[in-house]
């Protein structure tokens, strides 16, 4: 009896449980159907309307379908598209006011662990994460001729409008973008520039959007940012250069790594010169790795470039200029202090170190069989206090550059440069030292460019120091060498020009060594900036003025005049005698000695400070 009652009770309980389970399953299925069939379209339409309202019709959101899981509190938006709307003033027609169009398409956007109760009670959007898979971003900008750059005020206003349009408070633990693509096109009258990247990953953490953060408008809610991309490419509007970067990686510890960067022309040197039509430097730059530490990305969003250190490993720089082309009309290269004033954002890099650099500069001059070259190898360069902040950049705390390099595969060159980058005038100081090397190493530049070959000579050492004030360099060069001999080559016959070789060896001082009875000659640096001098050209020209006054027994300008006179007499069929040449040289030597006595001496105390350093 009891057994039968137990069986009846258990079977009845089982049936009840089955009915309850079935009802629950039906309810869950019903809720699922209602959420995905009834509520999802409503959410989709509301989101699309809110985006249009928040952007004032500038953008239109489209969502193919939405899946909602009430149990896991997850929402997935499938086939999402954000494109410029019809009301975007810059989309068509008036491109002079606003010229940026952004389009985004993504396979899926997942909202993870949405806090439904918080939203229903306080209208506050709170969730654990947003995950965007495989977004394809397209940006197109139009820049008319009368607009030099995109108006940053308009860009900032667009961001402000977007933030202010979001009426709800937002709290998101993280936003992750995976495997994205980017294509950015800028259309201007001069041409179309493009840049693209693949495998983009972005991670934003602890995003907060409330009334306080909206008022600050400087993205303070982005506490931690991680980002990476691969296969970055950029081609300029003139289609002459292409920049490629294999990988860029920004980590949470504020470190930035750039791997395998290469800048090179898209055309041959001959075509590059033909398109430019005037003298221009052609660059090929390869950098295996750049490492930055202490990068403040949030500051970059506020137009500030701030980093603790930058390290560039083993860069290779190749520069070529065809000087057979006419110079640029009204060309006036900027000195560092002039260039820094044109930067409209704050720069602050505590230290920059370039290691193992190889730099080659080549010039092709008229009638030369090949370009002349200057080579700097195994170069190590340290730059400290690179900044345009008036509190950091002063006369007492200038930017300092210390460099060591192997010059022309021969001697070790050490160079120190210091200057105030915020000075209104071009003021600078430099000093250096060149170790023992063969003089014939300079034939790589002297023979092709000047038709002068150094046949013998040993440079024991060269020391130099100069101070520049208002674009005028004054200083000294002490070059210790011996057995210096030259040979002048006829550029047309490609053989030794006996007359000019004789003249040249008379003009130079074959030995300049320090002896007790006769100290070595010290050359005087005196050079005034020319309009077309770049910074590096100016340093070399000022140093060269001291070298020539140390090496030659006559004024170098007089030597050029004598050379021109000799050429003109050769064309007429008559040659000046050796005695006439020697008398002319002696007269020029006397003129040089008198001008040397009248040369002003550097009196600036800052030059002494540089020497002490």
Coordinates of C-alpha atoms in Angstrom, one line a residue, residues 106-560:
X106 CA 31.7 45.9 -39.6
X107 CA 30.7 42.2 -39.7
X108 CA 29.6 42.2 -36.1
X109 CA 29.5 44.5 -33.1
X110 CA 29.0 42.7 -29.8
X111 CA 27.8 44.4 -26.5
X112 CA 28.9 42.1 -23.7
X113 CA 27.2 41.8 -20.3
X114 CA 24.8 44.7 -20.6
X115 CA 23.5 46.0 -17.2
X116 CA 19.8 46.0 -18.0
X117 CA 18.6 47.0 -14.5
X118 CA 20.9 50.0 -14.5
X119 CA 19.6 51.1 -17.8
X120 CA 15.9 50.6 -16.9
X121 CA 16.3 52.3 -13.5
X122 CA 18.7 55.2 -14.2
X123 CA 18.9 55.3 -18.0
X124 CA 22.6 54.7 -17.7
X125 CA 24.4 52.6 -20.2
X126 CA 26.8 50.2 -18.4
X127 CA 28.4 47.2 -19.9
X128 CA 31.5 45.1 -19.7
X129 CA 32.7 45.4 -23.3
X130 CA 32.1 46.3 -26.9
X131 CA 33.8 44.1 -29.4
X132 CA 34.0 45.1 -33.1
X133 CA 35.1 42.5 -35.6
X134 CA 36.7 43.2 -38.9
X135 CA 35.7 46.8 -39.4
X136 CA 36.5 48.4 -42.8
X137 CA 37.0 52.2 -42.4
X138 CA 37.1 54.5 -45.3
X139 CA 37.9 58.2 -44.9
X140 CA 37.8 60.7 -47.8
X141 CA 38.9 64.3 -47.5
X142 CA 38.7 67.1 -50.1
X143 CA 41.1 70.0 -49.7
X144 CA 40.4 73.0 -52.0
X145 CA 43.3 75.3 -53.0
X146 CA 42.2 78.1 -50.6
X147 CA 42.3 75.7 -47.6
X148 CA 45.8 74.9 -46.5
X149 CA 44.8 72.5 -43.8
X150 CA 41.7 71.0 -42.3
X151 CA 40.1 73.4 -39.8
X152 CA 40.8 71.9 -36.4
X153 CA 38.1 74.1 -34.9
X154 CA 35.5 72.4 -37.1
X155 CA 36.8 69.0 -36.3
X156 CA 36.7 69.7 -32.6
X157 CA 33.1 71.1 -32.9
X158 CA 32.0 67.9 -34.7
X159 CA 33.4 65.8 -31.8
X160 CA 31.7 68.1 -29.3
X161 CA 28.4 67.8 -31.1
X162 CA 28.7 64.0 -31.0
X163 CA 29.5 63.9 -27.3
X164 CA 26.8 66.4 -26.4
X165 CA 24.3 64.4 -28.5
X166 CA 24.8 61.4 -26.3
X167 CA 22.2 62.1 -23.5
X168 CA 22.9 59.0 -21.5
X169 CA 25.8 58.4 -19.1
X170 CA 28.1 55.7 -20.5
X171 CA 30.4 53.4 -18.6
X172 CA 32.3 50.7 -20.6
X173 CA 35.1 48.5 -19.2
X174 CA 36.7 48.0 -22.6
X175 CA 36.3 48.5 -26.3
X176 CA 38.2 46.1 -28.5
X177 CA 38.6 46.5 -32.3
X178 CA 39.9 43.4 -34.1
X179 CA 41.4 42.9 -37.6
X180 CA 40.4 46.2 -38.9
X181 CA 41.2 47.9 -42.2
X182 CA 41.7 51.6 -43.0
X183 CA 41.9 53.5 -46.3
X184 CA 42.3 57.3 -46.1
X185 CA 42.2 59.4 -49.3
X186 CA 42.9 63.1 -49.6
X187 CA 41.9 64.8 -52.8
X188 CA 43.5 68.1 -53.8
X189 CA 44.2 70.0 -57.0
X190 CA 47.8 68.8 -56.9
X191 CA 46.8 65.2 -56.8
X192 CA 45.5 62.4 -54.6
X193 CA 47.3 61.0 -51.6
X194 CA 46.4 57.7 -50.1
X195 CA 47.2 55.8 -47.0
X196 CA 46.1 52.4 -45.8
X197 CA 46.6 49.8 -43.1
X198 CA 45.6 46.2 -42.3
X199 CA 45.1 44.0 -39.2
X200 CA 44.3 47.0 -37.0
X201 CA 43.7 46.3 -33.4
X202 CA 42.6 48.9 -30.8
X203 CA 41.9 48.4 -27.1
X204 CA 40.4 51.2 -25.0
X205 CA 39.9 50.7 -21.3
X206 CA 37.8 52.3 -18.6
X207 CA 35.7 54.6 -20.8
X208 CA 33.6 57.0 -18.9
X209 CA 31.2 59.5 -20.5
X210 CA 29.2 61.7 -18.1
X211 CA 28.5 65.4 -17.7
X212 CA 32.0 66.2 -16.3
X213 CA 33.9 64.4 -19.0
X214 CA 31.8 66.0 -21.7
X215 CA 32.7 69.4 -20.4
X216 CA 36.4 68.7 -20.3
X217 CA 36.4 67.6 -24.0
X218 CA 40.0 66.3 -23.9
X219 CA 39.3 62.6 -23.8
X220 CA 40.3 62.1 -20.1
X221 CA 38.2 58.9 -20.0
X222 CA 40.7 57.0 -22.1
X223 CA 42.8 55.8 -19.2
X224 CA 44.7 53.1 -21.1
X225 CA 45.1 52.7 -24.9
X226 CA 46.6 49.8 -26.8
X227 CA 46.8 49.8 -30.6
X228 CA 48.7 48.0 -33.4
X229 CA 48.5 47.8 -37.2
X230 CA 50.4 46.1 -40.0
X231 CA 51.3 46.8 -43.6
X232 CA 50.9 50.6 -43.4
X233 CA 51.4 52.4 -46.8
X234 CA 51.3 56.1 -47.8
X235 CA 51.7 57.6 -51.2
X236 CA 51.9 61.4 -51.5
X237 CA 49.8 63.6 -53.8
X238 CA 52.7 64.0 -56.3
X239 CA 53.1 60.2 -56.4
X240 CA 56.9 60.6 -56.0
X241 CA 57.3 58.9 -52.6
X242 CA 55.9 55.8 -50.9
X243 CA 56.2 55.2 -47.2
X244 CA 55.8 51.6 -46.0
X245 CA 55.8 50.3 -42.4
X246 CA 55.6 46.6 -41.6
X247 CA 54.2 47.0 -38.0
X248 CA 53.3 49.6 -35.5
X249 CA 52.6 48.6 -31.9
X250 CA 51.5 50.9 -29.1
X251 CA 51.4 49.2 -25.7
X252 CA 49.6 49.8 -22.4
X253 CA 52.9 50.9 -20.8
X254 CA 53.1 54.0 -23.1
X255 CA 55.8 52.4 -25.3
X256 CA 55.6 52.6 -29.1
X257 CA 57.5 50.3 -31.5
X258 CA 57.8 50.8 -35.3
X259 CA 59.3 48.0 -37.3
X260 CA 60.8 48.0 -40.8
X261 CA 60.0 51.5 -42.0
X262 CA 61.0 52.5 -45.5
X263 CA 60.7 55.7 -47.5
X264 CA 61.6 55.6 -51.1
X265 CA 60.7 57.2 -54.5
X266 CA 58.2 55.5 -56.7
X267 CA 60.2 56.5 -59.8
X268 CA 63.9 56.3 -60.9
X269 CA 66.4 59.1 -60.1
X270 CA 66.2 60.3 -63.7
X271 CA 62.4 60.5 -63.6
X272 CA 62.5 62.1 -60.2
X273 CA 64.7 64.9 -61.5
X274 CA 62.6 65.4 -64.6
X275 CA 59.4 65.8 -62.6
X276 CA 60.9 68.2 -60.1
X277 CA 62.5 70.4 -62.8
X278 CA 64.7 72.2 -60.2
X279 CA 67.2 71.1 -57.6
X280 CA 65.7 68.8 -55.0
X281 CA 67.0 66.3 -52.5
X282 CA 65.9 62.7 -53.2
X283 CA 65.7 60.6 -50.1
X284 CA 65.8 56.8 -49.5
X285 CA 65.4 56.0 -45.8
X286 CA 65.3 52.6 -44.2
X287 CA 64.8 52.1 -40.5
X288 CA 64.7 48.6 -39.1
X289 CA 63.2 49.7 -35.7
X290 CA 62.1 52.7 -33.8
X291 CA 61.4 52.5 -30.1
X292 CA 59.6 55.2 -28.1
X293 CA 59.0 55.3 -24.3
X294 CA 56.8 57.5 -22.3
X295 CA 54.5 58.3 -25.2
X296 CA 51.5 60.3 -24.0
X297 CA 48.8 59.5 -26.6
X298 CA 46.1 61.4 -24.7
X299 CA 48.3 64.5 -25.0
X300 CA 48.7 63.8 -28.8
X301 CA 44.9 64.0 -29.1
X302 CA 45.3 67.5 -27.6
X303 CA 48.0 68.5 -30.1
X304 CA 51.0 67.6 -28.0
X305 CA 53.8 65.3 -29.0
X306 CA 55.4 64.2 -25.7
X307 CA 57.8 61.3 -25.2
X308 CA 60.5 60.4 -22.7
X309 CA 62.8 58.8 -25.1
X310 CA 63.1 57.8 -28.8
X311 CA 65.6 55.2 -30.0
X312 CA 66.3 54.7 -33.7
X313 CA 68.3 51.6 -34.6
X314 CA 70.6 51.2 -37.7
X315 CA 68.9 53.6 -40.0
X316 CA 70.3 53.9 -43.6
X317 CA 69.8 57.3 -45.3
X318 CA 70.7 58.0 -48.9
X319 CA 70.4 61.5 -50.3
X320 CA 70.9 62.5 -53.9
X321 CA 70.8 65.9 -55.6
X322 CA 71.3 66.7 -59.3
X323 CA 73.0 70.1 -59.3
X324 CA 72.9 70.3 -63.1
X325 CA 69.3 71.4 -62.7
X326 CA 68.5 75.1 -62.0
X327 CA 68.1 76.0 -58.3
X328 CA 64.7 76.6 -56.8
X329 CA 63.5 80.2 -57.3
X330 CA 63.2 82.1 -54.0
X331 CA 64.3 79.0 -52.1
X332 CA 65.0 79.8 -48.5
X333 CA 65.5 76.7 -46.3
X334 CA 64.5 77.1 -42.7
X335 CA 67.0 76.9 -39.9
X336 CA 65.9 74.7 -36.9
X337 CA 64.8 77.7 -34.9
X338 CA 62.7 78.9 -37.8
X339 CA 61.2 75.5 -38.5
X340 CA 60.2 74.9 -34.9
X341 CA 58.1 78.1 -34.9
X342 CA 56.0 76.7 -37.8
X343 CA 54.9 73.8 -35.7
X344 CA 51.5 74.5 -34.2
X345 CA 51.7 71.8 -31.5
X346 CA 53.8 71.3 -28.5
X347 CA 56.9 69.0 -28.9
X348 CA 58.7 67.6 -25.9
X349 CA 61.2 64.7 -26.3
X350 CA 63.6 64.3 -23.5
X351 CA 66.2 62.3 -25.3
X352 CA 66.7 60.8 -28.8
X353 CA 69.4 58.3 -29.6
X354 CA 70.2 57.1 -33.1
X355 CA 72.6 54.2 -33.2
X356 CA 74.5 52.6 -36.1
X357 CA 73.3 55.1 -38.7
X358 CA 74.7 55.1 -42.3
X359 CA 74.3 58.4 -44.2
X360 CA 75.3 59.1 -47.8
X361 CA 75.0 62.3 -49.6
X362 CA 75.6 62.4 -53.3
X363 CA 75.8 65.4 -55.8
X364 CA 75.8 65.2 -59.5
X365 CA 77.5 68.3 -61.0
X366 CA 77.9 69.4 -64.6
X367 CA 80.5 67.6 -66.7
X368 CA 81.2 65.1 -63.8
X369 CA 81.4 61.4 -64.9
X370 CA 79.6 60.4 -61.7
X371 CA 78.2 61.9 -58.5
X372 CA 80.5 63.0 -55.7
X373 CA 79.8 61.4 -52.3
X374 CA 80.1 62.2 -48.7
X375 CA 79.7 59.2 -46.4
X376 CA 79.0 59.0 -42.6
X377 CA 79.0 55.4 -41.3
X378 CA 78.6 53.8 -37.9
X379 CA 77.1 57.1 -36.7
X380 CA 75.8 57.5 -33.2
X381 CA 73.8 60.6 -32.4
X382 CA 72.3 61.7 -29.1
X383 CA 69.8 64.6 -28.9
X384 CA 68.7 66.0 -25.6
X385 CA 65.9 68.4 -24.7
X386 CA 64.2 68.6 -28.1
X387 CA 61.3 70.9 -27.2
X388 CA 59.5 74.0 -28.2
X389 CA 58.2 74.6 -24.6
X390 CA 59.4 78.1 -23.5
X391 CA 59.8 76.8 -20.0
X392 CA 62.2 74.0 -21.1
X393 CA 64.0 75.6 -24.1
X394 CA 66.2 78.6 -23.0
X395 CA 69.7 79.9 -23.7
X396 CA 70.9 78.2 -20.6
X397 CA 69.1 74.9 -21.4
X398 CA 69.3 74.6 -25.2
X399 CA 68.9 71.5 -27.4
X400 CA 72.2 69.6 -27.5
X401 CA 73.4 67.2 -30.2
X402 CA 76.4 64.9 -29.7
X403 CA 77.5 62.8 -32.6
X404 CA 80.3 60.4 -33.5
X405 CA 80.7 58.9 -37.0
X406 CA 83.3 57.4 -39.4
X407 CA 83.9 60.0 -42.1
X408 CA 84.5 58.7 -45.6
X409 CA 85.4 55.3 -44.2
X410 CA 88.5 56.9 -42.8
X411 CA 88.6 58.9 -39.6
X412 CA 86.4 59.2 -36.5
X413 CA 84.6 62.5 -36.4
X414 CA 83.1 63.9 -33.2
X415 CA 80.6 66.8 -33.3
X416 CA 78.8 68.8 -30.6
X417 CA 76.1 71.3 -31.5
X418 CA 73.9 73.4 -29.2
X419 CA 71.2 76.0 -29.9
X420 CA 68.1 77.6 -28.5
X421 CA 65.3 76.5 -30.8
X422 CA 63.1 79.4 -29.7
X423 CA 65.6 82.1 -30.5
X424 CA 64.3 84.6 -33.0
X425 CA 67.8 84.9 -34.6
X426 CA 69.8 82.0 -36.0
X427 CA 72.2 81.5 -33.1
X428 CA 74.2 78.3 -32.7
X429 CA 77.5 76.9 -31.5
X430 CA 79.4 73.8 -32.6
X431 CA 82.8 72.2 -32.0
X432 CA 84.4 68.9 -33.1
X433 CA 87.4 66.8 -33.7
X434 CA 88.5 64.5 -36.6
X435 CA 91.0 61.7 -35.9
X436 CA 93.8 60.5 -38.1
X437 CA 92.9 59.5 -41.7
X438 CA 94.2 59.5 -45.3
X439 CA 93.6 62.7 -47.3
X440 CA 92.9 60.6 -50.4
X441 CA 89.6 59.4 -48.8
X442 CA 88.1 62.8 -49.8
X443 CA 88.5 62.0 -53.5
X444 CA 85.0 60.6 -53.4
X445 CA 83.7 64.1 -53.3
X446 CA 86.6 66.3 -54.5
X447 CA 87.3 64.4 -57.7
X448 CA 83.8 64.2 -59.3
X449 CA 82.6 67.6 -58.0
X450 CA 85.8 69.8 -58.2
X451 CA 87.9 67.8 -60.7
X452 CA 90.6 67.7 -58.0
X453 CA 92.3 64.5 -56.9
X454 CA 94.3 64.3 -53.7
X455 CA 97.3 62.1 -54.7
X456 CA 99.0 62.1 -51.3
X457 CA 98.6 63.4 -47.7
X458 CA 97.9 62.3 -44.2
X459 CA 95.5 64.1 -41.9
X460 CA 96.8 63.7 -38.3
X461 CA 93.8 65.6 -36.7
X462 CA 91.4 68.4 -37.2
X463 CA 89.9 70.4 -34.3
X464 CA 87.3 73.2 -34.9
X465 CA 85.0 75.4 -32.9
X466 CA 82.6 78.1 -34.0
X467 CA 79.9 80.3 -32.6
X468 CA 77.1 81.6 -34.8
X469 CA 75.3 84.9 -34.0
X470 CA 72.6 86.3 -36.3
X471 CA 73.6 83.9 -39.1
X472 CA 77.3 84.9 -39.0
X473 CA 79.8 82.2 -38.0
X474 CA 83.1 83.0 -36.4
X475 CA 85.6 80.5 -35.0
X476 CA 88.8 78.6 -35.8
X477 CA 90.0 75.4 -37.4
X478 CA 93.3 73.7 -36.7
X479 CA 94.1 71.1 -39.3
X480 CA 97.3 69.1 -38.7
X481 CA 98.5 67.2 -41.8
X482 CA 101.5 66.5 -43.9
X483 CA 102.6 65.6 -47.5
X484 CA 99.4 67.1 -49.1
X485 CA 99.5 67.0 -52.9
X486 CA 96.7 67.5 -55.4
X487 CA 96.1 66.8 -59.1
X488 CA 93.7 68.9 -61.2
X489 CA 91.9 66.9 -63.9
X490 CA 90.7 68.4 -67.2
X491 CA 87.0 67.6 -67.2
X492 CA 86.9 67.4 -71.0
X493 CA 90.0 65.4 -71.7
X494 CA 89.8 63.4 -68.5
X495 CA 93.6 63.7 -67.8
X496 CA 95.9 65.7 -65.6
X497 CA 95.9 69.5 -66.3
X498 CA 99.6 70.2 -65.8
X499 CA 99.3 74.0 -65.5
X500 CA 96.4 74.0 -63.0
X501 CA 98.0 71.2 -61.0
X502 CA 101.2 73.3 -60.6
X503 CA 99.1 76.3 -59.6
X504 CA 97.1 74.3 -57.1
X505 CA 100.1 72.8 -55.4
X506 CA 101.6 76.3 -55.1
X507 CA 98.3 77.6 -53.6
X508 CA 98.1 74.9 -50.9
X509 CA 100.3 74.4 -47.9
X510 CA 101.8 70.9 -48.2
X511 CA 102.5 70.5 -44.5
X512 CA 100.9 72.0 -41.4
X513 CA 102.4 70.4 -38.3
X514 CA 103.1 71.7 -34.8
X515 CA 106.7 72.4 -34.1
X516 CA 108.5 74.4 -31.4
X517 CA 110.1 76.8 -33.8
X518 CA 107.0 77.1 -36.0
X519 CA 103.5 76.4 -34.7
X520 CA 100.8 75.1 -37.0
X521 CA 98.6 77.5 -38.9
X522 CA 95.1 78.0 -37.4
X523 CA 92.4 78.8 -39.9
X524 CA 89.8 81.4 -39.3
X525 CA 86.1 80.6 -39.7
X526 CA 84.1 83.5 -41.0
X527 CA 80.9 82.8 -43.0
X528 CA 77.6 84.6 -43.4
X529 CA 74.5 82.7 -44.2
X530 CA 73.4 82.6 -47.8
X531 CA 69.7 82.6 -48.6
X532 CA 69.7 79.0 -50.0
X533 CA 71.8 77.5 -47.2
X534 CA 70.2 74.6 -45.3
X535 CA 71.3 73.9 -41.8
X536 CA 73.7 71.2 -42.7
X537 CA 75.0 73.2 -45.7
X538 CA 75.6 76.2 -43.5
X539 CA 77.6 74.2 -41.0
X540 CA 79.7 72.7 -43.8
X541 CA 80.3 76.0 -45.6
X542 CA 81.3 77.8 -42.4
X543 CA 83.7 74.9 -41.5
X544 CA 85.1 74.9 -45.1
X545 CA 85.9 78.6 -44.8
X546 CA 88.2 77.8 -41.9
X547 CA 89.7 74.7 -43.6
X548 CA 90.6 76.6 -46.8
X549 CA 92.2 79.4 -44.7
X550 CA 94.2 76.8 -42.9
X551 CA 95.3 74.8 -46.0
X552 CA 95.7 77.4 -48.7
X553 CA 98.3 80.1 -48.9
X554 CA 96.0 82.3 -50.9
X555 CA 92.4 83.4 -50.7
X556 CA 90.2 80.7 -52.2
X557 CA 88.1 83.2 -54.2
X558 CA 91.4 84.4 -55.8
X559 CA 92.2 80.8 -56.7
X560 CA 88.9 80.5 -58.5

